[in-house]
mmCIF file of C-alpha atoms in Angstrom:
data_model
loop_
_atom_site.group_PDB
_atom_site.id
_atom_site.type_symbol
_atom_site.label_atom_id
_atom_site.label_comp_id
_atom_site.label_asym_id
_atom_site.label_seq_id
_atom_site.Cartn_x
_atom_site.Cartn_y
_atom_site.Cartn_z
ATOM 1 C CA CYS A 6 -127.653 -92.669 -70.089
ATOM 2 C CA MET A 7 -130.923 -91.118 -71.347
ATOM 3 C CA LYS A 8 -132.793 -88.515 -69.299
ATOM 4 C CA THR A 9 -135.496 -85.940 -69.827
ATOM 5 C CA VAL A 10 -133.885 -82.528 -69.580
ATOM 6 C CA THR A 11 -135.119 -79.060 -68.645
ATOM 7 C CA PHE A 12 -133.160 -76.157 -70.132
ATOM 8 C CA ILE A 13 -132.588 -72.499 -69.425
ATOM 9 C CA LYS A 14 -131.319 -69.683 -71.587
ATOM 10 C CA PRO A 15 -127.493 -69.452 -71.508
ATOM 11 C CA GLU A 16 -127.609 -65.668 -71.258
ATOM 12 C CA GLU A 17 -129.322 -66.092 -67.883
ATOM 13 C CA ARG A 18 -126.341 -68.016 -66.435
ATOM 14 C CA LEU A 19 -123.058 -66.541 -65.234
ATOM 15 C CA ASP A 20 -121.530 -69.996 -64.893
ATOM 16 C CA GLU A 21 -122.129 -71.013 -68.494
ATOM 17 C CA ILE A 22 -119.638 -72.886 -70.614
ATOM 18 C CA LYS A 23 -118.972 -71.021 -73.860
ATOM 19 C CA ALA A 24 -117.974 -72.420 -77.181
ATOM 20 C CA TYR A 25 -116.936 -69.678 -79.504
ATOM 21 C CA GLN A 26 -116.720 -71.326 -82.891
ATOM 22 C CA ILE A 27 -117.065 -74.905 -83.980
ATOM 23 C CA GLY A 28 -115.585 -75.568 -87.399
ATOM 24 C CA LYS A 29 -116.210 -72.744 -89.826
ATOM 25 C CA ALA A 30 -119.966 -72.713 -90.261
ATOM 26 C CA TYR A 31 -121.487 -73.270 -86.810
ATOM 27 C CA LYS A 32 -121.263 -70.876 -83.934
ATOM 28 C CA TYR A 33 -122.341 -72.132 -80.526
ATOM 29 C CA THR A 34 -123.041 -70.719 -77.158
ATOM 30 C CA TRP A 35 -123.259 -73.694 -74.858
ATOM 31 C CA GLY A 36 -124.846 -72.684 -71.609
ATOM 32 C CA ILE A 37 -126.043 -74.973 -68.921
ATOM 33 C CA GLY A 38 -128.386 -77.005 -71.048
ATOM 34 C CA LYS A 39 -128.830 -75.218 -74.365
ATOM 35 C CA VAL A 40 -126.779 -75.154 -77.546
ATOM 36 C CA LYS A 41 -127.308 -72.507 -80.190
ATOM 37 C CA TYR A 42 -126.650 -73.574 -83.774
ATOM 38 C CA GLY A 43 -126.340 -70.359 -85.753
ATOM 39 C CA GLY A 44 -129.655 -68.612 -85.178
ATOM 40 C CA TYR A 45 -131.655 -71.343 -83.449
ATOM 41 C CA SER A 46 -131.381 -73.330 -80.235
ATOM 42 C CA VAL A 47 -131.430 -77.072 -79.677
ATOM 43 C CA GLU A 48 -131.901 -78.799 -76.348
ATOM 44 C CA VAL A 49 -129.108 -81.141 -75.305
ATOM 45 C CA LYS A 50 -130.500 -84.331 -73.796
ATOM 46 C CA LYS A 51 -127.585 -86.733 -74.031
ATOM 47 C CA ILE A 52 -123.853 -86.117 -74.424
ATOM 48 C CA ILE A 53 -121.415 -88.917 -75.219
ATOM 49 C CA PHE A 54 -117.678 -88.302 -74.807
ATOM 50 C CA VAL A 55 -115.629 -90.463 -77.174
ATOM 51 C CA CYS A 56 -112.002 -91.624 -77.332
ATOM 52 C CA HIS A 57 -110.162 -94.608 -78.768
ATOM 53 C CA GLY A 58 -110.466 -97.164 -75.953
ATOM 54 C CA ASN A 59 -112.800 -95.521 -73.405
ATOM 55 C CA ILE A 60 -110.326 -96.012 -70.569
ATOM 56 C CA CYS A 61 -108.568 -92.600 -70.401
ATOM 57 C CA ARG A 62 -109.700 -89.366 -72.024
ATOM 58 C CA ALA A 63 -113.429 -89.887 -72.616
ATOM 59 C CA PRO A 64 -114.122 -91.300 -69.132
ATOM 60 C CA MET A 65 -112.096 -88.440 -67.635
ATOM 61 C CA ALA A 66 -114.166 -85.922 -69.609
ATOM 62 C CA GLU A 67 -117.368 -87.735 -68.619
ATOM 63 C CA PHE A 68 -116.632 -87.664 -64.904
ATOM 64 C CA ILE A 69 -115.212 -84.128 -64.912
ATOM 65 C CA PHE A 70 -118.364 -82.921 -66.707
ATOM 66 C CA LYS A 71 -120.583 -84.776 -64.231
ATOM 67 C CA SER A 72 -118.629 -83.282 -61.317
ATOM 68 C CA MET A 73 -118.925 -79.757 -62.749
ATOM 69 C CA ALA A 74 -122.666 -80.186 -63.349
ATOM 70 C CA ASN A 75 -123.098 -81.531 -59.811
ATOM 71 C CA ASN A 76 -121.143 -78.604 -58.331
ATOM 72 C CA LEU A 77 -123.394 -76.187 -60.231
ATOM 73 C CA GLY A 78 -126.515 -78.015 -59.051
ATOM 74 C CA VAL A 79 -127.589 -79.042 -62.544
ATOM 75 C CA SER A 80 -126.569 -82.705 -62.703
ATOM 76 C CA ASP A 81 -130.191 -83.719 -63.233
ATOM 77 C CA LYS A 82 -130.253 -81.629 -66.412
ATOM 78 C CA PHE A 83 -127.752 -83.798 -68.304
ATOM 79 C CA SER A 84 -127.335 -87.356 -69.399
ATOM 80 C CA VAL A 85 -123.613 -87.967 -69.887
ATOM 81 C CA CYS A 86 -121.608 -91.084 -70.671
ATOM 82 C CA SER A 87 -118.543 -92.137 -72.664
ATOM 83 C CA ARG A 88 -117.721 -94.656 -75.376
ATOM 84 C CA ALA A 89 -114.821 -96.074 -77.414
ATOM 85 C CA THR A 90 -114.372 -96.042 -81.173
ATOM 86 C CA SER A 91 -112.473 -99.341 -80.954
ATOM 87 C CA ASP A 92 -112.962 -102.632 -79.144
ATOM 88 C CA GLU A 93 -109.317 -102.935 -78.054
ATOM 89 C CA GLU A 94 -110.210 -102.469 -74.378
ATOM 90 C CA ILE A 95 -113.205 -104.799 -74.494
ATOM 91 C CA TRP A 96 -112.151 -108.418 -74.054
ATOM 92 C CA ASN A 97 -114.620 -111.271 -74.425
ATOM 93 C CA GLY A 98 -117.442 -108.765 -74.172
ATOM 94 C CA VAL A 99 -116.149 -107.214 -70.948
ATOM 95 C CA GLY A 100 -114.816 -103.644 -70.908
ATOM 96 C CA GLN A 101 -111.603 -102.852 -69.093
ATOM 97 C CA PRO A 102 -111.633 -100.412 -66.157
ATOM 98 C CA ILE A 103 -110.319 -96.859 -66.380
ATOM 99 C CA TYR A 104 -106.566 -96.611 -66.967
ATOM 100 C CA PRO A 105 -104.904 -96.477 -63.496
ATOM 101 C CA LYS A 106 -103.138 -93.133 -64.092
ATOM 102 C CA ALA A 107 -106.390 -91.529 -65.290
ATOM 103 C CA LYS A 108 -108.273 -92.973 -62.304
ATOM 104 C CA GLU A 109 -105.553 -91.711 -59.970
ATOM 105 C CA GLN A 110 -105.872 -88.156 -61.320
ATOM 106 C CA LEU A 111 -109.654 -88.132 -61.040
ATOM 107 C CA LEU A 112 -109.540 -89.417 -57.465
ATOM 108 C CA TYR A 113 -106.775 -86.925 -56.596
ATOM 109 C CA HIS A 114 -109.179 -84.143 -57.601
ATOM 110 C CA GLY A 115 -112.022 -85.672 -55.599
ATOM 111 C CA ILE A 116 -113.962 -86.911 -58.627
ATOM 112 C CA ALA A 117 -115.798 -90.188 -58.077
ATOM 113 C CA ILE A 118 -115.778 -92.692 -60.941
ATOM 114 C CA GLY A 119 -117.614 -95.743 -59.681
ATOM 115 C CA ASP A 120 -116.842 -98.984 -61.510
ATOM 116 C CA LYS A 121 -116.712 -97.546 -65.054
ATOM 117 C CA LYS A 122 -115.734 -100.050 -67.747
ATOM 118 C CA ALA A 123 -114.992 -99.468 -71.426
ATOM 119 C CA ILE A 124 -118.023 -99.519 -73.738
ATOM 120 C CA GLN A 125 -117.873 -99.398 -77.533
ATOM 121 C CA LEU A 126 -119.768 -96.816 -79.560
ATOM 122 C CA LYS A 127 -122.483 -98.307 -81.782
ATOM 123 C CA ARG A 128 -124.029 -96.995 -85.001
ATOM 124 C CA ASN A 129 -127.481 -96.497 -83.444
ATOM 125 C CA ASP A 130 -125.970 -94.251 -80.725
ATOM 126 C CA TYR A 131 -126.133 -91.463 -83.319
ATOM 127 C CA TYR A 132 -129.923 -91.535 -83.187
ATOM 128 C CA GLU A 133 -130.082 -91.756 -79.387
ATOM 129 C CA ALA A 134 -127.632 -88.979 -78.431
ATOM 130 C CA ASP A 135 -127.654 -85.265 -79.067
ATOM 131 C CA MET A 136 -123.935 -84.546 -79.008
ATOM 132 C CA PHE A 137 -120.723 -86.536 -79.410
ATOM 133 C CA ILE A 138 -117.504 -84.978 -78.143
ATOM 134 C CA GLY A 139 -114.366 -86.682 -79.436
ATOM 135 C CA MET A 140 -110.911 -86.213 -78.022
ATOM 136 C CA ASP A 141 -108.906 -86.123 -81.265
ATOM 137 C CA SER A 142 -109.129 -86.028 -85.057
ATOM 138 C CA ALA A 143 -108.971 -89.819 -85.320
ATOM 139 C CA ASN A 144 -112.009 -90.114 -83.005
ATOM 140 C CA ILE A 145 -113.904 -87.624 -85.165
ATOM 141 C CA ARG A 146 -112.995 -89.505 -88.360
ATOM 142 C CA ASN A 147 -113.918 -92.884 -86.851
ATOM 143 C CA MET A 148 -117.272 -91.597 -85.568
ATOM 144 C CA LYS A 149 -118.150 -90.200 -88.990
ATOM 145 C CA ILE A 150 -117.231 -93.523 -90.605
ATOM 146 C CA LEU A 151 -119.283 -95.496 -88.061
ATOM 147 C CA PHE A 152 -122.278 -93.156 -88.325
ATOM 148 C CA GLY A 153 -122.073 -92.712 -92.094
ATOM 149 C CA GLY A 154 -121.403 -88.983 -91.727
ATOM 150 C CA ASP A 155 -122.778 -86.297 -89.442
ATOM 151 C CA ALA A 156 -125.849 -84.817 -91.133
ATOM 152 C CA ASP A 157 -127.158 -83.394 -87.844
ATOM 153 C CA TYR A 158 -123.844 -81.762 -86.774
ATOM 154 C CA LYS A 159 -123.685 -83.730 -83.551
ATOM 155 C CA ILE A 160 -119.960 -84.573 -83.682
ATOM 156 C CA HIS A 161 -117.416 -82.172 -82.163
ATOM 157 C CA LYS A 162 -113.870 -82.212 -80.873
ATOM 158 C CA LEU A 163 -113.522 -81.305 -77.177
ATOM 159 C CA LEU A 164 -110.987 -78.523 -77.595
ATOM 160 C CA GLU A 165 -113.169 -76.784 -80.193
ATOM 161 C CA PHE A 166 -115.117 -75.533 -77.178
ATOM 162 C CA THR A 167 -111.994 -73.596 -76.170
ATOM 163 C CA GLY A 168 -111.486 -72.091 -79.631
ATOM 164 C CA SER A 169 -108.730 -74.588 -80.523
ATOM 165 C CA ASN A 170 -108.659 -77.364 -83.088
ATOM 166 C CA SER A 171 -105.982 -79.289 -81.167
ATOM 167 C CA ASP A 172 -106.297 -82.880 -80.029
ATOM 168 C CA VAL A 173 -106.412 -83.939 -76.371
ATOM 169 C CA ALA A 174 -103.203 -85.896 -75.697
ATOM 170 C CA ASP A 175 -103.758 -89.551 -74.875
ATOM 171 C CA PRO A 176 -102.452 -90.336 -71.349
ATOM 172 C CA TRP A 177 -101.938 -93.952 -72.406
ATOM 173 C CA TYR A 178 -98.974 -92.685 -74.456
ATOM 174 C CA SER A 179 -98.147 -89.390 -72.757
ATOM 175 C CA GLY A 180 -98.458 -90.439 -69.125
#
């Protein structure tokens, strides 16, 4: 899911997505296409949403993000996909489709999903993507283990962008 991306200044957009504080040391303003780390900006070329099995939360986040970007007319500015930290939903090399209840909710809201299948996160993804957005603390921990840390501050938890450190509940268990 790699693309070349053109970016604009977030302060020029009224429809920007804002992230107020990530962790304790890094403050972001995430507009349509640009992330500010402290005092400097970094272009976002590829975003990977991550959850445990890549059949519920991460694919939902992926397709909701794609739908939002499409509705704003900026879908060509982002490369977005999703991955799993485990291989539990990948059998004999074949990923399972999106969890039926998650698929049902996306379709109910008019969000197309295609034939998405679970894909496992790999170590070299760290060097190919610009941002990883995990759904819970376990995803964050597992990504840091897989990647050998996060020296470039690419790993974030989804709800940090709302000012919360909470986890996104897993529909596999919560319905």
